């Protein structure tokens, strides 16, 4: 009885953990959209900042509640548009303060020349309001610190309760507090959000390359260049053999051409099988030595007997045993589409990059990344493109639209995507289908990276096949990226 209860509790806990992991994964995918991140920041930080200023104002009778409406609207503008024209902390503080100063000055002038009495003894005069607006517009324009909320601080200064220069000082102090919080958030988190949110900057530095297809060396070199971007990078070259008498794995490290046996797993094998495996391992070691010399990344080799396993299962098992977080495999097709082996890899929990080489090239200085939206896959593809192109290469990202009305949204989306990466990245928004666009511009690039579209529903994939399945033959290399795992940083 107790065993049954314990088993039920263990099963319930396991389901709860899976649900928690799924919810965390969905939240991470949601927040990786820059717009969602910005909206969440507005929802959290603006109320907290206003609450902080309110708490401070309650400690002093000199600070009026009238400063909060322009402060709240200005804070919203800062956090909601962190890269916009009015999102400069200097403009925010100077604009609000200058508006308050102009309003206070208009109040004093109105009292002196229109009412001939203290400001608190009269109502707001239309001429005073007009003067406050004129002074605010003229000064903020002249000093190039135009700030919409400045007009609010100027008008509120005309209210009797806001009379006195203390209002100007309180606006300057409170706006400086909000601006300081914005600068801290922007520099420590928003500008470096790829480090915290986008997993494309972490992992994918241990790459397994099954040596298959017509251009396996090209794919191996591509995997090596991806791994070389991280200090902890390594490449494992894999060859799978069929044997009837056991599951034999032989792995070797290539270090200047000298091979060292890392592991041997399985039962005894015949002399013929051992000789064949040795010959394959020797060939892989030569390729590994070439990669190490060319790219400078450690390279291991593995010769695996698949036994009763499927090809995809053998590759996945080897990747896990070798502690690899990315599988870079040559493209294979069957009946004009991706082979079952490729589709099986897409259904695993491992990151996969499928490389279709056009001519066996081993360097990719110009890369193009078509994207549908800002997502972890889009960041992965762009980060891979930047790794391959290097600082001296050219990287571009594009989003195809159907009508001119979609252009502004597409440009904003691409700007959100590329601003998390250092260096210059070209953005292109063509009004064309993705197939016709790539057919035209592909000769200008060495590599095009597209997503595998495995995150779409079955109905969506049925109605519209994945992009890589609809592409025509393009005159450059093609990489199909499927991101599933969430590796931890090895830094």
mmCIF file of C-alpha atoms in Angstrom, residues 71-327:
data_model
loop_
_atom_site.group_PDB
_atom_site.id
_atom_site.type_symbol
_atom_site.label_atom_id
_atom_site.label_comp_id
_atom_site.label_asym_id
_atom_site.label_seq_id
_atom_site.Cartn_x
_atom_site.Cartn_y
_atom_site.Cartn_z
ATOM 1 C CA UNK A 71 6.640 61.951 -14.044
ATOM 2 C CA UNK A 72 4.528 58.848 -14.679
ATOM 3 C CA UNK A 73 3.948 59.648 -18.354
ATOM 4 C CA UNK A 74 7.615 60.451 -18.868
ATOM 5 C CA UNK A 75 8.714 57.249 -17.121
ATOM 6 C CA UNK A 76 6.357 55.258 -19.327
ATOM 7 C CA UNK A 77 7.861 56.880 -22.414
ATOM 8 C CA UNK A 78 11.358 55.963 -21.251
ATOM 9 C CA UNK A 79 10.687 52.294 -20.592
ATOM 10 C CA UNK A 80 8.169 51.713 -23.382
ATOM 11 C CA UNK A 81 10.499 53.061 -26.081
ATOM 12 C CA UNK A 82 14.028 52.472 -24.749
ATOM 13 C CA UNK A 83 15.618 53.186 -28.125
ATOM 14 C CA UNK A 84 13.244 55.936 -29.230
ATOM 15 C CA UNK A 85 13.910 59.613 -29.766
ATOM 16 C CA UNK A 86 12.567 60.642 -26.367
ATOM 17 C CA UNK A 87 14.282 57.916 -24.390
ATOM 18 C CA UNK A 88 17.360 59.912 -23.470
ATOM 19 C CA UNK A 89 17.779 60.275 -19.688
ATOM 20 C CA UNK A 90 19.320 63.709 -20.216
ATOM 21 C CA UNK A 91 16.383 64.814 -22.357
ATOM 22 C CA UNK A 92 13.947 63.407 -19.806
ATOM 23 C CA UNK A 93 15.419 65.212 -16.791
ATOM 24 C CA UNK A 94 16.252 68.443 -18.602
ATOM 25 C CA UNK A 95 12.900 68.573 -20.413
ATOM 26 C CA UNK A 96 10.776 68.046 -17.310
ATOM 27 C CA UNK A 97 12.866 70.459 -15.260
ATOM 28 C CA UNK A 98 12.876 73.112 -17.954
ATOM 29 C CA UNK A 99 9.104 72.755 -18.373
ATOM 30 C CA UNK A 100 8.591 73.218 -14.631
ATOM 31 C CA UNK A 101 10.910 76.220 -14.668
ATOM 32 C CA UNK A 102 9.039 77.806 -17.578
ATOM 33 C CA UNK A 103 5.693 77.215 -15.847
ATOM 34 C CA UNK A 104 6.964 78.723 -12.624
ATOM 35 C CA UNK A 105 8.382 81.695 -14.518
ATOM 36 C CA UNK A 106 5.089 82.205 -16.389
ATOM 37 C CA UNK A 107 3.264 82.118 -13.045
ATOM 38 C CA UNK A 108 5.532 84.768 -11.597
ATOM 39 C CA UNK A 109 5.210 87.003 -14.655
ATOM 40 C CA UNK A 110 1.426 86.647 -14.669
ATOM 41 C CA UNK A 111 1.254 87.554 -10.989
ATOM 42 C CA UNK A 112 3.527 90.557 -11.471
ATOM 43 C CA UNK A 113 2.050 92.059 -14.652
ATOM 44 C CA UNK A 114 -1.556 90.794 -14.812
ATOM 45 C CA UNK A 115 -2.705 90.451 -11.210
ATOM 46 C CA UNK A 116 -0.182 92.604 -9.348
ATOM 47 C CA UNK A 117 -0.304 90.231 -6.386
ATOM 48 C CA UNK A 118 1.031 86.951 -5.032
ATOM 49 C CA UNK A 119 0.475 83.956 -7.343
ATOM 50 C CA UNK A 120 -1.601 82.096 -4.747
ATOM 51 C CA UNK A 121 -4.280 84.824 -4.684
ATOM 52 C CA UNK A 122 -5.623 84.362 -8.219
ATOM 53 C CA UNK A 123 -6.836 81.725 -10.592
ATOM 54 C CA UNK A 124 -4.852 80.541 -13.560
ATOM 55 C CA UNK A 125 -5.109 83.120 -16.330
ATOM 56 C CA UNK A 126 -5.362 82.092 -19.986
ATOM 57 C CA UNK A 127 -2.490 84.380 -20.855
ATOM 58 C CA UNK A 128 -0.343 82.719 -18.196
ATOM 59 C CA UNK A 129 -1.093 79.269 -19.605
ATOM 60 C CA UNK A 130 -0.258 80.443 -23.108
ATOM 61 C CA UNK A 131 2.969 82.031 -21.895
ATOM 62 C CA UNK A 132 3.975 78.810 -20.116
ATOM 63 C CA UNK A 133 3.400 76.811 -23.292
ATOM 64 C CA UNK A 134 5.309 79.311 -25.400
ATOM 65 C CA UNK A 135 8.294 79.452 -23.071
ATOM 66 C CA UNK A 136 8.400 75.659 -22.795
ATOM 67 C CA UNK A 137 8.234 75.163 -26.552
ATOM 68 C CA UNK A 138 10.837 77.824 -27.256
ATOM 69 C CA UNK A 139 13.358 76.731 -24.658
ATOM 70 C CA UNK A 140 13.103 72.975 -25.230
ATOM 71 C CA UNK A 141 13.374 73.549 -28.973
ATOM 72 C CA UNK A 142 16.296 75.917 -28.567
ATOM 73 C CA UNK A 143 18.214 73.523 -26.308
ATOM 74 C CA UNK A 144 17.185 70.465 -28.385
ATOM 75 C CA UNK A 145 15.637 68.757 -25.390
ATOM 76 C CA UNK A 146 12.058 68.459 -26.604
ATOM 77 C CA UNK A 147 10.136 66.310 -24.147
ATOM 78 C CA UNK A 148 6.329 65.827 -24.324
ATOM 79 C CA UNK A 149 5.958 65.647 -20.545
ATOM 80 C CA UNK A 150 7.631 69.069 -20.217
ATOM 81 C CA UNK A 151 4.332 70.687 -21.214
ATOM 82 C CA UNK A 152 2.627 68.901 -18.333
ATOM 83 C CA UNK A 153 5.118 70.150 -15.769
ATOM 84 C CA UNK A 154 4.766 73.671 -17.168
ATOM 85 C CA UNK A 155 0.955 73.691 -16.869
ATOM 86 C CA UNK A 156 0.938 72.126 -13.413
ATOM 87 C CA UNK A 157 3.267 74.855 -12.182
ATOM 88 C CA UNK A 158 0.427 77.334 -12.749
ATOM 89 C CA UNK A 159 -1.748 75.627 -10.143
ATOM 90 C CA UNK A 160 -1.697 77.441 -6.850
ATOM 91 C CA UNK A 161 -0.595 74.376 -4.888
ATOM 92 C CA UNK A 162 2.516 74.147 -7.054
ATOM 93 C CA UNK A 163 3.583 77.735 -6.472
ATOM 94 C CA UNK A 164 7.137 78.175 -5.392
ATOM 95 C CA UNK A 165 10.528 77.216 -6.709
ATOM 96 C CA UNK A 166 10.378 74.027 -4.620
ATOM 97 C CA UNK A 167 8.169 72.579 -7.346
ATOM 98 C CA UNK A 168 10.975 72.985 -9.886
ATOM 99 C CA UNK A 169 13.483 71.398 -7.520
ATOM 100 C CA UNK A 170 11.172 68.478 -6.781
ATOM 101 C CA UNK A 171 10.638 67.860 -10.501
ATOM 102 C CA UNK A 172 14.421 67.891 -11.089
ATOM 103 C CA UNK A 173 15.129 65.518 -8.185
ATOM 104 C CA UNK A 174 12.317 63.052 -8.905
ATOM 105 C CA UNK A 175 13.002 62.944 -12.655
ATOM 106 C CA UNK A 176 16.705 62.346 -11.931
ATOM 107 C CA UNK A 177 15.719 59.413 -9.701
ATOM 108 C CA UNK A 178 13.564 57.889 -12.464
ATOM 109 C CA UNK A 179 16.249 58.522 -15.100
ATOM 110 C CA UNK A 180 18.881 56.873 -12.901
ATOM 111 C CA UNK A 181 16.732 53.762 -12.552
ATOM 112 C CA UNK A 182 16.185 53.713 -16.317
ATOM 113 C CA UNK A 183 19.927 54.002 -17.022
ATOM 114 C CA UNK A 184 20.645 51.155 -14.605
ATOM 115 C CA UNK A 185 17.948 48.966 -16.198
ATOM 116 C CA UNK A 186 19.068 49.815 -19.732
ATOM 117 C CA UNK A 187 22.784 49.254 -19.216
ATOM 118 C CA UNK A 188 22.680 46.312 -16.859
ATOM 119 C CA UNK A 189 19.814 44.416 -18.439
ATOM 120 C CA UNK A 190 18.146 45.712 -21.599
ATOM 121 C CA UNK A 191 21.296 46.451 -23.616
ATOM 122 C CA UNK A 192 22.762 43.102 -22.524
ATOM 123 C CA UNK A 193 19.519 41.117 -22.628
ATOM 124 C CA UNK A 194 20.948 38.544 -25.035
ATOM 125 C CA UNK A 195 23.186 37.379 -22.203
ATOM 126 C CA UNK A 196 20.240 36.705 -19.905
ATOM 127 C CA UNK A 197 17.380 35.793 -22.224
ATOM 128 C CA UNK A 198 18.570 34.574 -25.579
ATOM 129 C CA UNK A 199 20.102 31.158 -25.182
ATOM 130 C CA UNK A 200 21.782 31.496 -28.589
ATOM 131 C CA UNK A 201 24.689 33.195 -26.812
ATOM 132 C CA UNK A 202 25.161 30.162 -24.561
ATOM 133 C CA UNK A 203 26.109 26.610 -25.385
ATOM 134 C CA UNK A 204 26.245 25.212 -28.897
ATOM 135 C CA UNK A 205 30.018 25.057 -28.523
ATOM 136 C CA UNK A 206 30.320 21.225 -28.474
ATOM 137 C CA UNK A 207 29.357 20.130 -31.955
ATOM 138 C CA UNK A 208 28.812 16.589 -33.223
ATOM 139 C CA UNK A 209 29.209 16.148 -36.988
ATOM 140 C CA UNK A 210 28.037 12.867 -38.583
ATOM 141 C CA UNK A 211 30.324 12.399 -41.584
ATOM 142 C CA UNK A 212 27.733 11.612 -44.265
ATOM 143 C CA UNK A 213 26.647 12.851 -47.662
ATOM 144 C CA UNK A 214 28.573 14.321 -50.589
ATOM 145 C CA UNK A 215 30.348 17.115 -48.681
ATOM 146 C CA UNK A 216 30.927 15.916 -45.098
ATOM 147 C CA UNK A 217 34.188 17.859 -44.795
ATOM 148 C CA UNK A 218 32.343 21.108 -45.545
ATOM 149 C CA UNK A 219 29.828 20.389 -42.787
ATOM 150 C CA UNK A 220 32.639 19.426 -40.411
ATOM 151 C CA UNK A 221 34.363 22.724 -41.098
ATOM 152 C CA UNK A 222 31.091 24.588 -40.544
ATOM 153 C CA UNK A 223 30.643 22.871 -37.195
ATOM 154 C CA UNK A 224 34.245 23.656 -36.275
ATOM 155 C CA UNK A 225 33.830 27.357 -37.053
ATOM 156 C CA UNK A 226 30.703 27.459 -34.891
ATOM 157 C CA UNK A 227 32.487 25.749 -32.008
ATOM 158 C CA UNK A 228 35.580 27.956 -32.347
ATOM 159 C CA UNK A 229 33.553 31.012 -31.308
ATOM 160 C CA UNK A 230 33.742 29.799 -27.675
ATOM 161 C CA UNK A 231 36.878 29.022 -25.698
ATOM 162 C CA UNK A 232 35.367 25.731 -24.515
ATOM 163 C CA UNK A 233 34.433 24.641 -28.031
ATOM 164 C CA UNK A 234 35.134 21.232 -29.477
ATOM 165 C CA UNK A 235 34.075 19.143 -32.471
ATOM 166 C CA UNK A 236 33.349 15.419 -32.593
ATOM 167 C CA UNK A 237 33.475 13.765 -36.014
ATOM 168 C CA UNK A 238 31.190 10.733 -36.124
ATOM 169 C CA UNK A 239 31.105 7.772 -38.472
ATOM 170 C CA UNK A 240 28.531 5.026 -38.010
ATOM 171 C CA UNK A 241 29.252 1.478 -39.073
ATOM 172 C CA UNK A 242 26.971 -1.544 -39.193
ATOM 173 C CA UNK A 243 28.144 -4.664 -37.376
ATOM 174 C CA UNK A 244 26.216 -7.762 -36.380
ATOM 175 C CA UNK A 245 28.277 -8.818 -33.386
ATOM 176 C CA UNK A 246 28.132 -6.104 -30.795
ATOM 177 C CA UNK A 247 27.939 -2.417 -30.142
ATOM 178 C CA UNK A 248 31.437 -1.039 -30.558
ATOM 179 C CA UNK A 249 32.416 2.568 -30.041
ATOM 180 C CA UNK A 250 35.910 3.823 -30.598
ATOM 181 C CA UNK A 251 36.705 7.463 -29.966
ATOM 182 C CA UNK A 252 39.958 9.182 -30.602
ATOM 183 C CA UNK A 253 41.403 12.612 -30.043
ATOM 184 C CA UNK A 254 43.364 14.261 -32.834
ATOM 185 C CA UNK A 255 46.203 16.363 -31.556
ATOM 186 C CA UNK A 256 48.659 17.301 -34.219
ATOM 187 C CA UNK A 257 47.977 14.045 -36.022
ATOM 188 C CA UNK A 258 48.655 11.822 -32.969
ATOM 189 C CA UNK A 259 45.640 9.671 -32.052
ATOM 190 C CA UNK A 260 44.891 8.574 -28.514
ATOM 191 C CA UNK A 261 42.150 6.067 -27.709
ATOM 192 C CA UNK A 262 39.530 7.619 -25.440
ATOM 193 C CA UNK A 263 37.067 4.791 -24.946
ATOM 194 C CA UNK A 264 36.101 1.350 -26.172
ATOM 195 C CA UNK A 265 32.616 0.111 -25.367
ATOM 196 C CA UNK A 266 31.010 -3.213 -26.207
ATOM 197 C CA UNK A 267 31.920 -6.847 -26.563
ATOM 198 C CA UNK A 268 34.521 -8.569 -28.661
ATOM 199 C CA UNK A 269 34.437 -8.074 -32.415
ATOM 200 C CA UNK A 270 35.989 -9.880 -35.258
ATOM 201 C CA UNK A 271 39.333 -8.935 -36.722
ATOM 202 C CA UNK A 272 37.700 -7.709 -39.899
ATOM 203 C CA UNK A 273 35.350 -5.378 -38.033
ATOM 204 C CA UNK A 274 38.213 -4.062 -35.898
ATOM 205 C CA UNK A 275 40.316 -3.405 -38.981
ATOM 206 C CA UNK A 276 37.462 -1.594 -40.713
ATOM 207 C CA UNK A 277 36.802 0.496 -37.623
ATOM 208 C CA UNK A 278 40.516 1.302 -37.315
ATOM 209 C CA UNK A 279 40.669 2.405 -40.942
ATOM 210 C CA UNK A 280 37.608 4.627 -40.491
ATOM 211 C CA UNK A 281 39.038 6.064 -37.274
ATOM 212 C CA UNK A 282 42.361 6.770 -38.980
ATOM 213 C CA UNK A 283 40.589 8.586 -41.794
ATOM 214 C CA UNK A 284 38.607 10.639 -39.300
ATOM 215 C CA UNK A 285 41.754 11.454 -37.352
ATOM 216 C CA UNK A 286 43.345 12.866 -40.495
ATOM 217 C CA UNK A 287 40.291 15.040 -41.062
ATOM 218 C CA UNK A 288 40.296 16.060 -37.396
ATOM 219 C CA UNK A 289 43.951 17.069 -37.603
ATOM 220 C CA UNK A 290 43.175 19.244 -40.619
ATOM 221 C CA UNK A 291 40.319 20.944 -38.751
ATOM 222 C CA UNK A 292 42.481 21.556 -35.685
ATOM 223 C CA UNK A 293 45.224 23.071 -37.835
ATOM 224 C CA UNK A 294 42.848 25.243 -39.861
ATOM 225 C CA UNK A 295 40.384 26.406 -37.210
ATOM 226 C CA UNK A 296 42.271 25.806 -33.972
ATOM 227 C CA UNK A 297 39.473 23.994 -32.167
ATOM 228 C CA UNK A 298 39.934 20.633 -30.380
ATOM 229 C CA UNK A 299 38.582 17.787 -32.468
ATOM 230 C CA UNK A 300 37.650 14.244 -31.451
ATOM 231 C CA UNK A 301 36.471 11.347 -33.591
ATOM 232 C CA UNK A 302 33.994 8.570 -32.871
ATOM 233 C CA UNK A 303 33.246 5.371 -34.770
ATOM 234 C CA UNK A 304 29.971 3.866 -33.607
ATOM 235 C CA UNK A 305 28.191 0.625 -34.352
ATOM 236 C CA UNK A 306 24.490 1.474 -34.529
ATOM 237 C CA UNK A 307 23.444 -2.091 -33.790
ATOM 238 C CA UNK A 308 19.649 -2.323 -33.668
ATOM 239 C CA UNK A 309 19.252 1.429 -33.237
ATOM 240 C CA UNK A 310 18.017 3.749 -35.934
ATOM 241 C CA UNK A 311 20.515 6.153 -37.447
ATOM 242 C CA UNK A 312 19.003 9.138 -35.638
ATOM 243 C CA UNK A 313 19.013 7.276 -32.317
ATOM 244 C CA UNK A 314 22.691 6.369 -32.715
ATOM 245 C CA UNK A 315 23.614 9.958 -33.532
ATOM 246 C CA UNK A 316 21.621 11.290 -30.587
ATOM 247 C CA UNK A 317 23.135 8.750 -28.184
ATOM 248 C CA UNK A 318 26.650 9.631 -29.302
ATOM 249 C CA UNK A 319 25.950 13.345 -28.947
ATOM 250 C CA UNK A 320 24.876 12.851 -25.347
ATOM 251 C CA UNK A 321 27.788 10.582 -24.499
ATOM 252 C CA UNK A 322 30.210 13.106 -25.998
ATOM 253 C CA UNK A 323 28.514 15.989 -24.114
ATOM 254 C CA UNK A 324 27.602 17.755 -27.349
ATOM 255 C CA UNK A 325 24.824 20.350 -27.449
ATOM 256 C CA UNK A 326 24.586 20.776 -31.237
ATOM 257 C CA UNK A 327 24.372 18.254 -34.061
#
